[in-house]
């Protein structure tokens, strides 16, 4: 049974359409998606805190061949199933002749995010009509909360892909139940193998809730769809779950117990409030769509799906996820789908206001990025250069003709869309997506060396390794954070022994992390300071390395 779609948008547009052919629009979407996806994936070190655990797990896979239960350094229990990290390790191995491990691994996000954007677009088209899918993708690209997270090594990227695929499969189930069942089963399996129970619970909870609450979904066709999806998902899940239980029974028991007891959080208000900025501009468009279709929200299948998916996602994330903004990615999917259907029906004034707000915001951001780069390159204005040096810890910016050419191209595309394209409701979301890509692209071409200089631990830990020399004696540690431990091991292969570990009593070296505002611990006289260091722009934490005197 197909959705009963009301194709009234053609006769009820608030503003005229831009006179650009369908091929041109598609080409713009593809170009924009490529730029948005790839810029920021390479050229920088693993950044704390988003990427530290993942890069350590990937290193364990590559160095030790642990593919069933890979662990981060100093980790004794499995936190996550390995699918995302296996895919990232495979990407790192594939591109090892061109890139460092972290850059090669991060490239796998291009595949995950390409699938996600495709699913978002197809969901918009399935729920509404031809052409809406393109603008659903534009809205998704333009959301503030997605941009940084989509370019970091995190299992939440695979979870987003799985929930986006499952969301599309539910939308498709009315029209193509068998095809949708395979997609839904694959989505559940991928979500479980990448993130555990959370994405599987969101997808199955949504399907069951729809069937229980609405007679539109309580049909034989939907029952067949759901049953076939479960049958498709179970063998895929078993491919990992069975070997895990057989070869690592203790790890499996601890992981299963942790998963079953993980839904005891209470962050519902956090995830709800964060959407005010995180889901912009999808949120205002979705709210407008809710108001416009307020009389149909509980009667039309598409609105039932969107609302139930959002509520189930909010409940599952609030109970089973930490209060980190990256965990809110799944909440973008129903908001984008709902907002995409309202683009053509925005009032002229609202569309114009949103458009000019985006142009002003991204125009100002782009001007400041260019100004900062110009100051670092030429030394003028001198005060801006001094401030940039202070924040980045770098005395100069590495001039790259490739980065400069890319920045000029991105700027030209943004200027063209702002000036030449006839303004319409659909042009508003296009301009926002282009603006987001413009701002992110300039950061990743002109400012990336400066940002990486401030965030990278590689120079400090390389100096620490040089201070130790070829000595492989153990290093006891005090107050070293988990992220710092992981990155030290990644860069130097050095392992730290905790202060309370029995073997630390005989260690030759002693590493201490100091935090600003806390009392500095001073070792006894048997220890001599041989090195101190920190990240170039870090004013909060530093490190001291001591060697035992004999």
C-alpha atoms as one frame of an Amber mdcrd trajectory, in Angstrom:
protein
   0.000   0.000   0.000   1.435   3.323  -1.024   1.370   6.431   1.060  -1.545
   8.674   0.172   0.424  11.713  -0.852  -1.176  15.102  -1.310   0.751  16.597
  -4.185  -0.508  20.108  -3.563   2.894  21.724  -3.474   2.870  22.564  -7.183
  -0.090  24.892  -6.857   0.607  26.306  -3.425   4.175  27.546  -3.510   4.851
  30.661  -1.508   7.692  31.723  -3.786   8.668  30.849  -7.366  11.201  28.161
  -8.084  14.701  28.982  -9.200  14.981  28.384 -12.927  17.703  25.804 -12.801
  17.403  22.505 -14.633  17.112  19.205 -12.801  20.505  18.055 -14.110  22.174
  21.198 -12.796  20.558  20.745  -9.387  21.699  17.133  -9.231  25.224  18.059
 -10.273  25.325  20.767  -7.618  24.193  18.273  -4.983  26.847  15.739  -6.004
  29.620  18.368  -6.076  28.550  19.804  -2.751  28.351  16.370  -1.144  31.832
  15.414  -2.348  33.384  18.618  -1.005  31.472  18.355   2.262  32.333  14.688
   2.807  36.045  14.676   1.979  37.333  17.990   3.350  38.553  17.446   6.894
  39.069  13.691   6.691  42.833  13.881   6.201  45.669  16.179   7.144  45.391
  16.253  10.916  46.261  14.135  13.934  43.682  12.264  16.035  41.918  14.886
  18.140  40.939  14.518  21.762  38.383  13.478  22.888  36.459  12.342  19.814
  39.025  10.091  18.167  41.351   8.767  20.845  39.628   5.495  21.713  38.863
   4.636  18.100  42.431   5.130  16.863  43.754   2.906  19.647  41.298   0.121
  18.774  42.219   0.435  15.100  45.898   0.172  16.035  45.148  -2.993  18.011
  43.447  -4.518  14.957  46.342  -3.652  12.643  49.175  -4.543  15.025  47.775
  -7.575  16.801  45.130  -8.924  14.427  42.341  -8.765  17.006  39.223  -8.684
  14.834  36.597 -10.247  17.104  37.231  -8.294  20.301  39.708  -5.456  19.656
  40.512  -3.266  22.661  42.032   0.148  23.240  45.258   0.371  25.206  44.743
  -0.236  28.950  41.204  -1.433  28.211  40.185  -4.733  29.775  36.509  -4.863
  28.751  34.917  -4.539  25.330  32.806  -1.408  25.037  31.613  -1.683  21.441
  31.193  -4.298  18.722  33.959  -4.051  16.118  32.264  -3.349  12.764  33.102
   0.340  12.467  36.666  -0.121  13.702  37.187  -3.077  11.359  36.044  -0.979
   8.415  38.326   1.884   9.504  41.274  -0.489   9.937  40.629  -1.888   6.466
  40.605   1.631   5.049  43.841   2.469   6.896  45.482  -0.635   5.456  44.198
   0.090   1.960  45.571   3.633   1.963  48.701   2.910   4.033  50.983   3.726
   1.110  49.538   7.244   0.931  48.455   8.269   4.429  49.156   7.802   8.105
  46.945   5.314   9.934  44.579   7.959  11.324  44.095   9.673   7.951  43.579
   6.407   6.099  41.156   5.168   8.746  39.180   8.403   8.702  38.562   8.021
   4.970  36.077   5.235   5.712  33.714   7.978   6.853  33.368   8.963   3.199
  31.619   5.635   2.583  29.486   5.748   5.736  28.400   9.353   5.164  27.712
   8.804   1.457  25.280   6.028   2.386  23.753   8.232   5.082  23.162  11.172
   2.758  21.742   8.831   0.108  19.312   7.345   2.639  18.294  10.812   3.861
  17.532  11.907   0.317  15.613   8.755  -0.542  13.600   9.062   2.661  12.592
  12.617   1.764  11.534  11.518  -1.680   9.611   8.485  -0.384   7.743  10.414
   2.291   6.921  13.444   0.155   7.526  13.532  -3.584  10.109  13.826  -6.339
  12.585  16.659  -5.711  12.124  16.792  -1.947  14.839  14.199  -1.391  17.446
  16.521  -2.841  16.534  19.235  -0.409  16.421  16.804   2.491  20.061  16.096
   1.689  20.815  19.825   1.509  19.226  20.351   4.935  21.202  17.433   6.386
  24.470  18.812   5.023  23.630  22.195   6.496  22.888  21.051  10.051  25.311
  22.489  12.582  25.577  19.380  14.732  26.633  17.038  11.944  29.627  18.769
  10.394  32.406  18.102  12.936  31.126  14.717  14.074  30.838  13.398  10.526
  34.576  13.923  10.020  35.807  12.177  13.161  36.640   8.543  13.934  33.584
   7.472  15.871  31.234   4.509  15.901  28.326   6.956  16.032  28.902   7.521
  12.295  28.045   3.880  11.580  25.087   4.132  13.950  23.801   7.145  12.012
  24.112   5.218   8.766  22.217   2.266  10.211  19.372   4.368  11.643  19.120
   6.416   8.425  18.848   3.179   6.426  16.280   1.772   8.841  14.270   4.992
   8.723  14.187   4.832   4.932  13.233   1.145   5.029  10.237   1.945   7.248
   9.158   4.666   4.835   9.566   2.262   1.914   7.766  -0.639   3.621   4.326
   0.552   2.494   5.288   0.427  -1.156   8.043  -2.189  -1.425   7.824  -4.432
   1.659  10.266  -7.113   0.526  12.970  -4.715  -0.581  12.402  -2.671   2.563
  12.679  -5.768   4.774  16.180  -6.510   3.472  17.222  -2.911   4.070  15.698
  -2.908   7.535  17.378  -6.171   8.470  20.731  -4.898   7.217  20.246  -1.657
   9.143  19.532  -3.508  12.396  22.543  -5.786  11.905  24.931  -2.960  11.031
  23.718  -0.882  13.953  24.119  -3.767  16.392  27.562  -4.737  15.059  28.783
  -1.149  15.294  27.131   0.224  18.429  25.333  -2.589  20.229  21.739  -2.648
  21.361  21.006   1.085  21.079  20.422   1.454  17.292  18.700  -1.931  17.113
  16.372  -0.847  19.899  15.559   2.424  18.124  14.658   0.679  14.865  12.742
  -2.275  16.287  11.053  -0.053  18.872   9.856   2.291  16.143   8.471  -0.552
  14.017   6.664  -2.216  16.914   5.272   1.081  18.219   3.870   1.961  14.806
   2.130  -1.394  14.592   0.738  -1.140  18.117  -0.476   2.456  17.936  -1.782
   2.925  14.385  -4.030   0.717  12.294  -2.365   2.066   9.133   0.684   0.053
  10.135  -1.099  -2.915  11.727  -1.325  -4.859   8.493  -0.309  -8.259   7.204
   2.137  -6.629   4.803   3.919  -4.816   7.631   4.041  -7.990   9.736   5.707
  -9.812   6.840   8.099  -6.899   6.404   9.147  -6.933  10.054   9.440 -10.739
  10.279  11.550 -10.941   7.120  13.789  -8.145   8.412  14.415 -10.004  11.676
  15.246 -13.178   9.766  17.699 -11.231   7.611  19.334  -9.505  10.591  19.860
 -12.500  12.885  22.421 -14.419  10.747  24.455 -11.234  10.240  24.510 -10.529
  13.957  25.425 -14.160  14.681  28.510 -13.887  12.444  30.144 -11.866  15.218
  28.161 -12.780  18.315  28.769 -16.545  18.137  32.587 -16.388  17.701  32.743
 -13.715  20.370  30.922 -15.948  22.861  32.994 -19.022  21.938  36.491 -17.531
  21.879  36.136 -14.826  24.550  33.484 -16.106  26.987  34.536 -13.837  29.871
  34.656 -10.731  27.697  31.329 -11.709  26.178  29.639 -12.120  29.555  30.968
  -8.769  30.778  29.932  -7.034  27.549  26.435  -8.547  27.541  25.908  -7.588
  31.170  27.082  -4.054  30.451  24.771  -3.742  27.425  21.718  -4.990  29.304
  22.353  -2.614  32.200  23.338   0.386  30.097  19.839   1.882  29.816  19.871
   3.559  33.208  20.736   7.122  32.172  18.425  10.094  32.373  19.533  12.579
  29.743  16.201  13.148  28.014  16.189  16.889  28.663  19.812  17.193  27.512
  19.107  15.694  24.095  15.897  17.676  23.742  17.490  21.027  24.616  20.585
  20.518  22.496  18.458  20.451  19.342  17.952  24.227  19.586  21.375  24.765
  18.004  22.380  21.241  17.013  19.540  20.687  14.529  19.558  24.142  12.927
  18.198  24.797  10.261  16.203  21.535  10.245  14.479  22.397  13.526  12.636
  25.590  12.470  11.589  23.950   9.199  10.306  20.909  11.104   8.381  23.090
  13.551   6.771  24.947  10.659   5.814  21.622   9.078   4.306  20.430  12.362
   2.159  23.548  12.549   1.104  23.420   8.921   0.091  19.754   9.106  -1.153
  19.806  12.701  -4.523  18.337  11.755  -2.936  15.336   9.997  -0.157  14.369
  12.420  -1.915  11.305  13.799  -3.789  10.268  10.677  -1.172  10.252   7.887
   1.389   7.390   7.855   4.358   9.638   7.060   3.737  11.850  10.092   3.136
   8.823  12.281   6.494   7.412  11.215   8.390  10.676  11.727   6.897  11.389
  15.161   7.266   7.855  16.517  10.836   7.568  15.223  11.742  10.838  16.934
  10.099   9.889  20.243  11.599   6.393  20.344  15.042   7.782  19.449  14.788
  10.441  22.140  13.720   7.872  24.747  16.438   5.368  23.801  19.199   7.967
  23.664  18.080   9.602  26.883  18.174   6.270  28.705  21.099   4.559  26.996
  23.587   7.179  25.764  26.010   9.548  27.461  25.344  13.278  27.411  27.599
  13.971  24.441  26.327  15.869  21.433  27.603  13.260  18.976  25.024  10.831
  20.348  22.215  13.102  19.132  22.937  12.508  15.435  20.018  10.107  14.986
  17.580  12.795  16.140  18.454  14.804  13.032  16.865  12.232  10.718  13.150
  12.782  11.508  13.626  16.549  11.809  15.267  16.718   8.387  12.574  14.527
   6.827   9.809  16.636   8.349  11.481  19.933   7.482  12.148  18.949   3.872
   8.428  18.650   3.197   7.761  22.192   4.354  10.354  24.013   2.254   7.979
  24.862  -0.587   5.339  26.130   1.806   7.413  28.561   3.842   6.133  32.101
   3.890   8.145  34.412   1.700   9.282  36.488   4.674  10.397  33.480   6.715
  12.307  31.984   3.794  13.981  35.308   3.089  14.919  35.791   6.744  16.430
  32.292   6.986  18.282  32.832   3.730  19.791  36.171   4.707  20.655  34.927
   8.175  22.637  32.093   6.582  24.328  34.396   4.078  25.270  36.856   6.812
  26.467  34.156   9.210  28.604  32.251   6.739  29.750  35.415   5.002  31.074
  36.788   8.293  32.682  33.460   9.174  34.324  33.223   5.754  35.625  36.793
   5.968  37.199  36.133   9.382  38.810  32.898   8.197  40.309  34.607   5.154
  41.427  37.536   7.313  43.132  35.232   9.819  44.906  33.342   7.046  45.999
  36.604   5.396  47.337  37.914   8.710  49.338  34.743   9.370  50.704  34.732
   5.827  51.630  38.419   5.461  51.926  39.597   9.076  49.212  42.234   8.635
  47.134  43.108  10.619  49.787  42.391  13.235  47.390  42.152  16.193  45.358
  39.458  14.486  48.531  37.517  13.695  49.632  37.760  17.335  46.263  36.466
  18.486  46.346  33.617  15.983  49.842  32.668  17.127  48.716  32.717  20.745
  45.715  30.464  20.100  47.447  28.016  17.757  50.965  27.966  19.198  52.301
  28.274  15.663  54.535  31.103  14.486  53.542  30.819  10.840  51.119  29.049
   8.560  52.358  26.502   6.047  51.554  27.862   2.598  49.954  25.263   0.351
  48.981  26.183  -3.185  46.557  23.235  -3.300  44.772  24.400  -0.158  44.643
  27.955  -1.472  43.170  26.876  -4.813  40.547  24.754  -3.049  39.665  27.668
  -0.770  39.263  29.997  -3.758  37.044  27.465  -5.567  34.845  26.948  -2.490
  34.521  30.693  -1.990  33.609  31.183  -5.650  30.886  28.537  -5.463  29.393
  30.196  -2.380  29.481  33.665  -3.961  27.852  32.323  -7.130  24.985  30.675
  -5.259  24.392  33.828  -3.221  24.484  36.280  -6.128  23.389  34.512  -9.300
  20.771  31.985  -8.206  17.228  33.347  -8.206  15.979  33.390  -4.632  13.222
  30.941  -3.729  12.277  28.706  -0.845  14.356  25.862  -2.202  17.286  28.183
  -2.829  17.189  29.002   0.884  18.131  25.464   1.944  20.594  25.205  -0.929
  22.321  28.396   0.173  22.491  27.146   3.752  24.117  23.854   2.687  26.561
  25.684   0.430  27.279  28.131   3.254  28.024  25.338   5.731  30.297  23.658
   3.190  31.937  27.025   2.502  32.698  27.684   6.175  33.894  24.141   6.892
  35.895  24.041   3.671  37.766  27.244   4.498  38.564  25.974   7.992  39.899
  22.699   6.603  41.993  24.344   3.875  43.269  27.626   5.338  43.228  26.998
   9.088  43.752  23.240   9.410  47.515  23.472  10.155  46.812  26.035  12.875
  43.994  24.013  14.443  46.078  20.838  14.333  49.031  22.643  15.902  46.847
  23.529  18.874  45.203  20.110  19.241  47.916  17.589  18.329  49.898  15.710
  20.995  52.395  14.333  18.483  55.183  16.931  18.975  55.051  16.672  22.778
  54.976  12.882  22.883  57.705  12.587  20.246  59.931  14.754  22.449  59.064
  12.565  25.434  60.097   9.464  23.528  63.391  11.109  22.578  64.041  11.923
  26.236  63.588   8.248  27.140  65.747   7.112  24.245  65.886   3.464  23.334
  65.228   2.469  26.909  62.250   0.102  27.051  61.927   0.182  30.830  58.471
   0.647  32.272  56.987   4.075  33.008  54.796   4.631  36.006  52.268   7.423
  35.738  50.239   9.815  37.819  47.104  11.731  36.773  47.492  10.774  33.095
  44.113  10.924  31.371  42.870   8.010  29.291  42.992  10.050  26.072  46.607
  11.019  26.751  47.541   7.392  27.531  45.977   6.235  24.284  47.686   8.877
  22.148  51.071   8.335  23.816  50.832   4.664  22.924  49.661   5.465  19.401
  52.589   7.775  18.662  55.373   6.027  20.592  54.213   2.465  21.480  55.009
   3.313  25.111  52.824   1.782  27.832  52.191   3.515  31.134  51.775   1.689
  34.404  49.209   3.153  36.812  50.528   4.425  40.113  48.767   1.663  42.049
  50.002  -1.181  39.805  52.437  -3.547  41.605  54.999  -3.389  38.792  55.181
   0.418  38.960  57.376   0.232  42.069  60.351  -0.866  39.961  59.804   1.458
  36.985  62.740   3.453  35.663  60.674   6.453  34.563  57.882   8.458  36.123
  55.443  10.575  34.058  53.175  13.127  35.724  50.391  15.186  34.170  49.748
  18.581  35.738  46.467  20.471  35.491  46.251  24.228  35.915  44.689  25.141
  39.229  45.652  21.895  40.981  48.516  21.201  43.372  51.638  19.920  41.639
  52.873  16.635  43.056  56.628  16.648  43.712  58.411  13.248  43.602  61.038
  12.250  46.127  64.739  13.014  45.694  65.410   9.680  43.985  63.733  11.083
  40.863  65.444  13.605  38.554  63.520  15.722  36.083  64.692  14.964  32.517
  61.888  16.485  30.415  58.867  18.713  30.633  56.491  19.606  27.821  52.973
  20.258  26.598  50.986  20.917  23.478  52.157  24.135  21.883  49.045  26.176
  22.694  47.872  24.284  25.770  47.546  26.387  28.905  45.655  23.834  30.990
  47.763  20.700  31.054  51.459  19.846  30.922  53.715  16.858  31.519  56.839
  16.121  33.564  59.089  13.097  33.038  61.431  11.888  35.763  64.131   9.224
  35.765  65.160   7.200  38.800  68.628   8.031  40.145  70.825   5.073  41.044
